PDB file of N, CA and C in Angstrom:
ATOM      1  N   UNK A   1      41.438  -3.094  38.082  1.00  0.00           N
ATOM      2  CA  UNK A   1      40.054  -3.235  37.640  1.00  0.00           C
ATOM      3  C   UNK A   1      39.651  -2.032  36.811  1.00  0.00           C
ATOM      4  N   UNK A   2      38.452  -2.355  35.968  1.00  0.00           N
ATOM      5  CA  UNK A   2      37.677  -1.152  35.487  1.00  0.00           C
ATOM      6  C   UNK A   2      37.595   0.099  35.946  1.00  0.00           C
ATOM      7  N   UNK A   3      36.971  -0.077  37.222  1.00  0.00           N
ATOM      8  CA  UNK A   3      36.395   0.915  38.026  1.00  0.00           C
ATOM      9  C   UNK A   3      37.495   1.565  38.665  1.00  0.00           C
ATOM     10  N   UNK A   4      38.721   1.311  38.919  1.00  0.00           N
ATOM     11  CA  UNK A   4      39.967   2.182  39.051  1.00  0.00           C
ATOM     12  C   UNK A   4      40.048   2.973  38.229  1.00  0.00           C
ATOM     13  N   UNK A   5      40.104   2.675  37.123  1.00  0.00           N
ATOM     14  CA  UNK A   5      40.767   3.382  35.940  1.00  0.00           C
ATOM     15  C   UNK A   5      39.834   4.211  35.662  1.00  0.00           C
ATOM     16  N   UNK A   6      38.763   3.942  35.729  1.00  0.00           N
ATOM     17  CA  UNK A   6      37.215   4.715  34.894  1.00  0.00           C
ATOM     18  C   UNK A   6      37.024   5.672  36.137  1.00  0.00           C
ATOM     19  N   UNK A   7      36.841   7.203  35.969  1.00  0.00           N
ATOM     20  CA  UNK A   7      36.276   8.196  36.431  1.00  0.00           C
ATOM     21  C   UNK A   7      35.210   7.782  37.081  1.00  0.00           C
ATOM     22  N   UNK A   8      34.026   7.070  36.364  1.00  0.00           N
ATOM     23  CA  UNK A   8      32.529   7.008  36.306  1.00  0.00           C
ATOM     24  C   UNK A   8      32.565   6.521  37.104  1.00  0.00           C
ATOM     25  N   UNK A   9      32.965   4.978  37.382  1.00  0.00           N
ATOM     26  CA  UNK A   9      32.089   4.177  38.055  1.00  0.00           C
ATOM     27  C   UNK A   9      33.007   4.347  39.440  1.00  0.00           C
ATOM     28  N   UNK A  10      32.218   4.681  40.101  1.00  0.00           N
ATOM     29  CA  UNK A  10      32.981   4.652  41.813  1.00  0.00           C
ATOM     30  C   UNK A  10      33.130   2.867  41.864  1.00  0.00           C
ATOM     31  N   UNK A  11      33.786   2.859  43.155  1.00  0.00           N
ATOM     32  CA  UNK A  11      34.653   1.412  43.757  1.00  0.00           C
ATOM     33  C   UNK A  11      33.255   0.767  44.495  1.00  0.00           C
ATOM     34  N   UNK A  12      33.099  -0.774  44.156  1.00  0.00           N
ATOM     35  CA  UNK A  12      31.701  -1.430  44.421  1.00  0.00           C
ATOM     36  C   UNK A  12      30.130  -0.795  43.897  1.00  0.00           C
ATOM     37  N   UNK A  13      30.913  -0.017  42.779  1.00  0.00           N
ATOM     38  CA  UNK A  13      29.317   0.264  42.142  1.00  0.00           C
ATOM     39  C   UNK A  13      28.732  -0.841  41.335  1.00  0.00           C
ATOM     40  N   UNK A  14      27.282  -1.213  41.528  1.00  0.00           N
ATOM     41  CA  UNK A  14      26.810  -2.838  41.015  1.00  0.00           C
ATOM     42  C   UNK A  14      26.409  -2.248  39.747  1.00  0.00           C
ATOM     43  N   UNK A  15      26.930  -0.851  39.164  1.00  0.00           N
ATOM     44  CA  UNK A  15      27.249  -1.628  37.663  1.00  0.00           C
ATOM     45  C   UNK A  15      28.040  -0.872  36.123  1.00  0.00           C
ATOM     46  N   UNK A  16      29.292  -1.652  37.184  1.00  0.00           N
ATOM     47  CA  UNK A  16      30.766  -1.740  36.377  1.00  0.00           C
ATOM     48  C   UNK A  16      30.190  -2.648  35.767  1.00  0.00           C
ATOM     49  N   UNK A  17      31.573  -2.415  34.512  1.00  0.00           N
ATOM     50  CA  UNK A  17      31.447  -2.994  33.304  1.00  0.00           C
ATOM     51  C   UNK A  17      31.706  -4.852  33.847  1.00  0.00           C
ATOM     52  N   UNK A  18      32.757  -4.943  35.361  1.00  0.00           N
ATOM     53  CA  UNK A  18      32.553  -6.423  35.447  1.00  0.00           C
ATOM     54  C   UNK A  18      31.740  -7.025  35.931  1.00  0.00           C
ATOM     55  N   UNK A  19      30.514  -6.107  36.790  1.00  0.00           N
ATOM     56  CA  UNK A  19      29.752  -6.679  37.381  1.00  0.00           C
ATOM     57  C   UNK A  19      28.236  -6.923  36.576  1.00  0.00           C
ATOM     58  N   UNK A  20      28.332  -5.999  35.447  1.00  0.00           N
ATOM     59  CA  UNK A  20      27.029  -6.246  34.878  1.00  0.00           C
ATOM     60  C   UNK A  20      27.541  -7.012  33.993  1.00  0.00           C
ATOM     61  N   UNK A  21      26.331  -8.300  34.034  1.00  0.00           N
ATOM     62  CA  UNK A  21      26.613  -9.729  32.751  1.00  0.00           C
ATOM     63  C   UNK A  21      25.471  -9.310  31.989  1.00  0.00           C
ATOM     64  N   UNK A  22      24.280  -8.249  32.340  1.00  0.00           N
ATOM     65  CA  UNK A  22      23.567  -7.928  30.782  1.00  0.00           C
ATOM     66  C   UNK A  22      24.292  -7.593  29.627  1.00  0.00           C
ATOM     67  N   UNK A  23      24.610  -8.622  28.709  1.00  0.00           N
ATOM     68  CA  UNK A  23      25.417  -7.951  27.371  1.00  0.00           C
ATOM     69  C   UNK A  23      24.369  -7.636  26.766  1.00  0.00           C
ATOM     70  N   UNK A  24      24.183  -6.384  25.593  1.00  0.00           N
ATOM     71  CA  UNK A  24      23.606  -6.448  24.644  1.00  0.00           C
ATOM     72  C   UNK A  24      24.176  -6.150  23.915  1.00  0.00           C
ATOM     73  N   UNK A  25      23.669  -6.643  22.240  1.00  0.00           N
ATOM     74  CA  UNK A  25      24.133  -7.123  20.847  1.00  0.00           C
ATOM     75  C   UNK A  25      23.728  -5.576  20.548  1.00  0.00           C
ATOM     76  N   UNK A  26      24.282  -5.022  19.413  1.00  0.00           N
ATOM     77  CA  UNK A  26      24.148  -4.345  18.733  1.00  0.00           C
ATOM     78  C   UNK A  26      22.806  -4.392  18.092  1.00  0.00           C
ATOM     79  N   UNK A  27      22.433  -5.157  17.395  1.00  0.00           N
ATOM     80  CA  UNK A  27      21.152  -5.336  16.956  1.00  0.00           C
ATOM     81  C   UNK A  27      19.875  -5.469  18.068  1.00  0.00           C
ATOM     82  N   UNK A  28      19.949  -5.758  19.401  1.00  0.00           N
ATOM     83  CA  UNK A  28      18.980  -5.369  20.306  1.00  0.00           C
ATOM     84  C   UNK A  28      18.813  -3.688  20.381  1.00  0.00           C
ATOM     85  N   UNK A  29      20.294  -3.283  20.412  1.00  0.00           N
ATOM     86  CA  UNK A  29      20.198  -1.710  20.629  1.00  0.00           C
ATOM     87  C   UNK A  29      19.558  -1.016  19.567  1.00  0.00           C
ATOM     88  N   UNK A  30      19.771  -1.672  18.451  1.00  0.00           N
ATOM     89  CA  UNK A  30      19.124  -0.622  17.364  1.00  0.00           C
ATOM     90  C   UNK A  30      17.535  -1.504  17.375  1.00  0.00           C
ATOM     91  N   UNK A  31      16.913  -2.250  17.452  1.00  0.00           N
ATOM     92  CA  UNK A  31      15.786  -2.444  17.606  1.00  0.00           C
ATOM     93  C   UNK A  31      15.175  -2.048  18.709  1.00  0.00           C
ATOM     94  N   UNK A  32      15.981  -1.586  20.162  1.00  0.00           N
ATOM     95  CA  UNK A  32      15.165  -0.444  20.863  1.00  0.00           C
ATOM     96  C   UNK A  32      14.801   0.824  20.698  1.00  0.00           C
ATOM     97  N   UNK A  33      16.203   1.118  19.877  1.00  0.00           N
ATOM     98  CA  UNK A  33      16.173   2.182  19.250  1.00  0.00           C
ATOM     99  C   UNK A  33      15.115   2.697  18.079  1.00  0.00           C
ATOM    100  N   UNK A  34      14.978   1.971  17.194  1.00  0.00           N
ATOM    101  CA  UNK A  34      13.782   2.069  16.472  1.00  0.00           C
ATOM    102  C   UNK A  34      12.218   1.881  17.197  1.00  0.00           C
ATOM    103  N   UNK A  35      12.341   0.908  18.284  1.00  0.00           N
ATOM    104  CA  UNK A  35      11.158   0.757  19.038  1.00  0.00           C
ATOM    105  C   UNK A  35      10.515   2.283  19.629  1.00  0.00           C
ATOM    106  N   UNK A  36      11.576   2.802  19.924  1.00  0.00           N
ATOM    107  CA  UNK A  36      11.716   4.100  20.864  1.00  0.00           C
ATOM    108  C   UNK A  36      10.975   5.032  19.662  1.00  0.00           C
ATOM    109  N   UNK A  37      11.974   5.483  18.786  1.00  0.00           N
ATOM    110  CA  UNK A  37      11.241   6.091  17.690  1.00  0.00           C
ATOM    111  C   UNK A  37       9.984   6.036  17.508  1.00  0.00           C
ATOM    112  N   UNK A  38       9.861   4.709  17.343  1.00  0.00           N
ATOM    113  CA  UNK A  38       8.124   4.418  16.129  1.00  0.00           C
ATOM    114  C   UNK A  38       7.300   5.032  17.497  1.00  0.00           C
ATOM    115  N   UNK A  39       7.225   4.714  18.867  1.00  0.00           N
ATOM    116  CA  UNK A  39       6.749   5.246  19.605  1.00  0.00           C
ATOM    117  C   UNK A  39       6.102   7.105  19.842  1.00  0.00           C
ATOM    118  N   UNK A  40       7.431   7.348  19.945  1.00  0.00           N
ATOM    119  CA  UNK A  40       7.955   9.026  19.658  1.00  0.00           C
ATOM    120  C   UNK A  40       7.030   9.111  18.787  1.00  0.00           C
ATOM    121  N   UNK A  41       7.170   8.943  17.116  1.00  0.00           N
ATOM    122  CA  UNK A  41       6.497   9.612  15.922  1.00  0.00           C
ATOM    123  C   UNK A  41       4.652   9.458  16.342  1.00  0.00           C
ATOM    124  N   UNK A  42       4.474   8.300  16.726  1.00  0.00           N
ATOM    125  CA  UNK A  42       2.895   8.475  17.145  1.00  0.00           C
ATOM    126  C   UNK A  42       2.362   8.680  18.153  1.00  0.00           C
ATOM    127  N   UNK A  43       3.153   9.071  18.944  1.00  0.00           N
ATOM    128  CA  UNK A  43       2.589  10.249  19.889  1.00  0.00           C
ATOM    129  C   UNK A  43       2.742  11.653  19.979  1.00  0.00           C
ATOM    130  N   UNK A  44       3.367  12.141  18.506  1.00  0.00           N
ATOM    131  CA  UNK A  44       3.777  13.495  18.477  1.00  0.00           C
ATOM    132  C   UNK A  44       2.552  14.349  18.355  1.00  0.00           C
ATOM    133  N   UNK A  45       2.557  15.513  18.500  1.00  0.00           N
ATOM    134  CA  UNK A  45       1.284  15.788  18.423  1.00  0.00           C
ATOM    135  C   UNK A  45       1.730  16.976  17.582  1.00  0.00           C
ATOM    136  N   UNK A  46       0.596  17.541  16.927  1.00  0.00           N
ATOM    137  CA  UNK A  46       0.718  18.283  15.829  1.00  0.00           C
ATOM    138  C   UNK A  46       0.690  19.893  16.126  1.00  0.00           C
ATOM    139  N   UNK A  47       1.399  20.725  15.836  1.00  0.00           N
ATOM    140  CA  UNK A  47       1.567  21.481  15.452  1.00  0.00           C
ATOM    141  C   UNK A  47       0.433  22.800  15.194  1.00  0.00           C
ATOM    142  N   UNK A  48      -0.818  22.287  14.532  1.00  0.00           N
ATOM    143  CA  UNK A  48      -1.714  22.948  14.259  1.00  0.00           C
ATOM    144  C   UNK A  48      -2.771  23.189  15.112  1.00  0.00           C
ATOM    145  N   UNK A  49      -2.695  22.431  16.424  1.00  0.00           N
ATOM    146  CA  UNK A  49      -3.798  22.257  17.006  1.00  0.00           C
ATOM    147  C   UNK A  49      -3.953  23.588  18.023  1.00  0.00           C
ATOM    148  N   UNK A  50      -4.288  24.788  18.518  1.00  0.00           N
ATOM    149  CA  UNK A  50      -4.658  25.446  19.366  1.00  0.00           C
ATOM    150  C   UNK A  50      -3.822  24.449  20.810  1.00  0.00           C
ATOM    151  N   UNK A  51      -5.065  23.767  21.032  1.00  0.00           N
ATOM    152  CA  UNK A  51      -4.972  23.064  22.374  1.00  0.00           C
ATOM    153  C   UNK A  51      -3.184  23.255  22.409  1.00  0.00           C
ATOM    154  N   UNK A  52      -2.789  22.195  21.429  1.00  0.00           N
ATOM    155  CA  UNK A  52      -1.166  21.568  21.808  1.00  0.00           C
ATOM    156  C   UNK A  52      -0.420  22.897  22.328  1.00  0.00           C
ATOM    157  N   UNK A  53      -0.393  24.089  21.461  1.00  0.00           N
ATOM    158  CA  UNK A  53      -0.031  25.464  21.539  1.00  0.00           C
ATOM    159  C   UNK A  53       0.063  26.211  23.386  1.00  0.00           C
ATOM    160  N   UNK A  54      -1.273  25.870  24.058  1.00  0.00           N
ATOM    161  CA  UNK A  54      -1.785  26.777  24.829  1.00  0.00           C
ATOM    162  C   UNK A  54      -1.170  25.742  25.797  1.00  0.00           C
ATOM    163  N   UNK A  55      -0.990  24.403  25.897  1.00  0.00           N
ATOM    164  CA  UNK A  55      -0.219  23.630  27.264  1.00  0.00           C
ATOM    165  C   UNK A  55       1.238  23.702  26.927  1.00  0.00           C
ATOM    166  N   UNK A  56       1.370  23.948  25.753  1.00  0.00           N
ATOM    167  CA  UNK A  56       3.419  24.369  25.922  1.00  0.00           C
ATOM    168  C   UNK A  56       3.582  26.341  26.486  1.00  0.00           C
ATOM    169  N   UNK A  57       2.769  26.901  26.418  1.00  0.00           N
ATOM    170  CA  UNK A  57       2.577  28.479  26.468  1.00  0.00           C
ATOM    171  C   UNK A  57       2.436  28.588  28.180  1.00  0.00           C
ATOM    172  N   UNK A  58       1.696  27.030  28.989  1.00  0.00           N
ATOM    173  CA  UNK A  58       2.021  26.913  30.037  1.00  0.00           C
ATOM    174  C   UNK A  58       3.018  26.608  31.200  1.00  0.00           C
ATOM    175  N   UNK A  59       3.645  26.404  30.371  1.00  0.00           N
ATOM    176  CA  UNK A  59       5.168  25.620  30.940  1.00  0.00           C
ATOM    177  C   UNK A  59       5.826  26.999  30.715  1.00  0.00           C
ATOM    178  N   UNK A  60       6.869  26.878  31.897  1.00  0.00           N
ATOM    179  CA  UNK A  60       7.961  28.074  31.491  1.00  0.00           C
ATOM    180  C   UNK A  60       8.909  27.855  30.784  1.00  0.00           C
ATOM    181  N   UNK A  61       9.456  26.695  30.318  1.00  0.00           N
ATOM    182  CA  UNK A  61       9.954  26.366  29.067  1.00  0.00           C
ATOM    183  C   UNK A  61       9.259  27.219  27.336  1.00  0.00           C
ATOM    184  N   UNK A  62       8.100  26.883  27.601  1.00  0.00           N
ATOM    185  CA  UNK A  62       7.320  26.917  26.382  1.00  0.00           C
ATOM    186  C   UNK A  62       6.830  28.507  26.313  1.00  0.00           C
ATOM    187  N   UNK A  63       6.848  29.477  27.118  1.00  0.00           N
ATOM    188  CA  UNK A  63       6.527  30.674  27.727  1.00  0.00           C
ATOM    189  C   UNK A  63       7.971  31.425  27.092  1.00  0.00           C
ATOM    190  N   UNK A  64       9.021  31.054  27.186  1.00  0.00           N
ATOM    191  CA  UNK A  64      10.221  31.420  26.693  1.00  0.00           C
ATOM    192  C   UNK A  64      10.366  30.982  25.135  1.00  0.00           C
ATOM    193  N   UNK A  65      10.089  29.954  24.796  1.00  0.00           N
ATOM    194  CA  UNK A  65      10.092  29.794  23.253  1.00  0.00           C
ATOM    195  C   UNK A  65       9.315  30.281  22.661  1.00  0.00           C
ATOM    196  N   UNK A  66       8.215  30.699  22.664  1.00  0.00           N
ATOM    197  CA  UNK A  66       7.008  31.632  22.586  1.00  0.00           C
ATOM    198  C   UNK A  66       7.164  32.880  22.206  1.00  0.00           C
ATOM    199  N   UNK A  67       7.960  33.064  23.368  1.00  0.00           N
ATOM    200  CA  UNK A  67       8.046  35.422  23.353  1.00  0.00           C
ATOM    201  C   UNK A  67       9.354  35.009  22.344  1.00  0.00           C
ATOM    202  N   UNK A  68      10.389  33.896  22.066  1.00  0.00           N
ATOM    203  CA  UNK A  68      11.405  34.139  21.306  1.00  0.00           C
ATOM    204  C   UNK A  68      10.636  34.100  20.125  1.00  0.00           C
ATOM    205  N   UNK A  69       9.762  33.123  19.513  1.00  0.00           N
ATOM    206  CA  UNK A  69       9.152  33.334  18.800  1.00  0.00           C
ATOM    207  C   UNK A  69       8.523  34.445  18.208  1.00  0.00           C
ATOM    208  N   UNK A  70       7.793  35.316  19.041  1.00  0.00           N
ATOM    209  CA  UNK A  70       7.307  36.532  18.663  1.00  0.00           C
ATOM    210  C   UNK A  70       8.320  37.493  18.099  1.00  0.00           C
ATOM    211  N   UNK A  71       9.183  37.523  19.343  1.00  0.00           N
ATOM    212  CA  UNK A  71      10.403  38.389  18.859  1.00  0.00           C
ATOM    213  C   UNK A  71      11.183  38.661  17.389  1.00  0.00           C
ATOM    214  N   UNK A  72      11.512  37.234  17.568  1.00  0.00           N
ATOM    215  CA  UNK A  72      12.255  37.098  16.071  1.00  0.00           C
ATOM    216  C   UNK A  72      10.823  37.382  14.831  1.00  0.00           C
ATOM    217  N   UNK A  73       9.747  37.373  14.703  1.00  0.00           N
ATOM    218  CA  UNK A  73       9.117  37.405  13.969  1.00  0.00           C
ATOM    219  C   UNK A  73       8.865  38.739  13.862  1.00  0.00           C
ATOM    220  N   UNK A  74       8.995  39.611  15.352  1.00  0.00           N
ATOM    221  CA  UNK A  74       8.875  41.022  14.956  1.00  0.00           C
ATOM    222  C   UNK A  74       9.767  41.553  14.312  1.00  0.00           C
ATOM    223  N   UNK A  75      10.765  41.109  14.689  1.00  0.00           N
ATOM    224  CA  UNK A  75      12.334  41.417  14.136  1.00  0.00           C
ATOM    225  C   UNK A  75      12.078  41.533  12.325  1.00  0.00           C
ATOM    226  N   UNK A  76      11.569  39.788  12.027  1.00  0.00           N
ATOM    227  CA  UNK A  76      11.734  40.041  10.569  1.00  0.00           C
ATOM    228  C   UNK A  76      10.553  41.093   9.985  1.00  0.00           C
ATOM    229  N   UNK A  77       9.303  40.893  10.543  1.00  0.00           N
ATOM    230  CA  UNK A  77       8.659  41.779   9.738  1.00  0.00           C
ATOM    231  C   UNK A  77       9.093  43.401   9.723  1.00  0.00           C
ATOM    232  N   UNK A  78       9.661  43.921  10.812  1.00  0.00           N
ATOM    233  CA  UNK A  78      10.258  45.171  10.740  1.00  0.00           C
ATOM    234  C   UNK A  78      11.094  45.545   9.540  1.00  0.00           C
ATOM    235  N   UNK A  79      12.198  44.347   9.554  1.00  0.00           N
ATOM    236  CA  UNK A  79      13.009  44.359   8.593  1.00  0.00           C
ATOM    237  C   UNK A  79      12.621  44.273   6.912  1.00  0.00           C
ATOM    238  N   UNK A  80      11.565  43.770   7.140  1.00  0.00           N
ATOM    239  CA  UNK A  80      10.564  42.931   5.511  1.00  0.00           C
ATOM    240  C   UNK A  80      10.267  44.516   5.432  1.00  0.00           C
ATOM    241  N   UNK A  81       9.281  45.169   6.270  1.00  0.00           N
ATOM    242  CA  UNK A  81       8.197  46.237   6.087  1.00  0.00           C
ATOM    243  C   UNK A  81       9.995  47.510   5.126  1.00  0.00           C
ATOM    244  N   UNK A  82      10.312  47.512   6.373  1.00  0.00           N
ATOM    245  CA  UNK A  82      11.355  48.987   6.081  1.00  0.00           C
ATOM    246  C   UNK A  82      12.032  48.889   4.638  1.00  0.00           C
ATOM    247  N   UNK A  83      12.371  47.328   4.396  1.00  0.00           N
ATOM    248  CA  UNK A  83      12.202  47.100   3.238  1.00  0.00           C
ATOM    249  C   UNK A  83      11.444  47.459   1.917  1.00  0.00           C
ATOM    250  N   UNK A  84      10.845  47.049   2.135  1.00  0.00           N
ATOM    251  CA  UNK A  84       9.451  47.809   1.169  1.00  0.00           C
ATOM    252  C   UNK A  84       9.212  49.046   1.323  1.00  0.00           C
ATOM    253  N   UNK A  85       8.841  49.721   2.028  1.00  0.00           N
ATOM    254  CA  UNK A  85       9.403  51.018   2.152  1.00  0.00           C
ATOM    255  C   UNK A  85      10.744  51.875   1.539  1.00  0.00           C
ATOM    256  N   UNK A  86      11.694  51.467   2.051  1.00  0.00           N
ATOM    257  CA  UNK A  86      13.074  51.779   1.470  1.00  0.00           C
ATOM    258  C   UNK A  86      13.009  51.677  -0.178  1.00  0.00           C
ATOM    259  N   UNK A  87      12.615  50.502  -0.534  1.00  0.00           N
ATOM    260  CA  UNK A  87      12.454  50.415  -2.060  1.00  0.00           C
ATOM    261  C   UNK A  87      11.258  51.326  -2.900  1.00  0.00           C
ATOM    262  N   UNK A  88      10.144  51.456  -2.349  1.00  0.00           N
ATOM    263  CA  UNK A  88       9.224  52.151  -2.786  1.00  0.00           C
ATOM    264  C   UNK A  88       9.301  53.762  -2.874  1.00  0.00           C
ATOM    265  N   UNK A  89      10.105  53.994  -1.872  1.00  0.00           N
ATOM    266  CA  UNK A  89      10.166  55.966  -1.911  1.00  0.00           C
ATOM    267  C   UNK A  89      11.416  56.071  -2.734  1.00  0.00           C
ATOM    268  N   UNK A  90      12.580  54.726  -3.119  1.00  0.00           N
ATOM    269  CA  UNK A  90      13.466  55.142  -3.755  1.00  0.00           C
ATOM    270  C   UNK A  90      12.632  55.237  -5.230  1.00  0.00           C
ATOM    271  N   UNK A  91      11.916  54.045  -5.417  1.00  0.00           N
ATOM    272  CA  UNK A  91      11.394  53.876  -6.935  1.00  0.00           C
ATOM    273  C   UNK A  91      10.479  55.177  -7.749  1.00  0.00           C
ATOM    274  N   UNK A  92       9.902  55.941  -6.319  1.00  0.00           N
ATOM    275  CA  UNK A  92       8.738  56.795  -6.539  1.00  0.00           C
ATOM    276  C   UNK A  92       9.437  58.553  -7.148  1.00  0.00           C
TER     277      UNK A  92
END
């Protein structure tokens, strides 16, 4: 059987490839798939808004992308500034 051979599915799991008769077509999958999407895109929320900002800044997920955020931005402006600098006392 399947389920011998296959890692995944342990022995009497209800759903090996012989026990499940849901087939789906290729074209169901990509029309969930797009269903899924169109969903996704209009509920995304934007970017600009304060609010959206301050409930990801709450999560400790979003608390970590945040300070990386800062970071790397300190990073470049350090690098931008010393820049300008470096060029200006050479030019002067």
């Amino acid at each position: 059987t399947a389920s011998a051979s296959n890692p995944f599915f342990a022995p009497g799991d209800k759903n090996t490839p012989e026990k499940n008769s849901n087939k789906t077509t290729m074209a169901d999958t990509r029309s969930n798939a797009l269903t899924i999407l169109q969903t996704g895109l209009r509920r995304k929320r934007s970017p600009l808004h304060l609010q959206n900002w301050i409930a990801c800044v709450l999560t400790l997920d979003g608390r970590d992308k945040f300070t990386k955020l800062l970071q790397y931005l300190s990073r470049f402006l350090s690098w931008y500034f010393h820049g300008l600098a470096t060029s200006s006392s050479s030019s002067a």
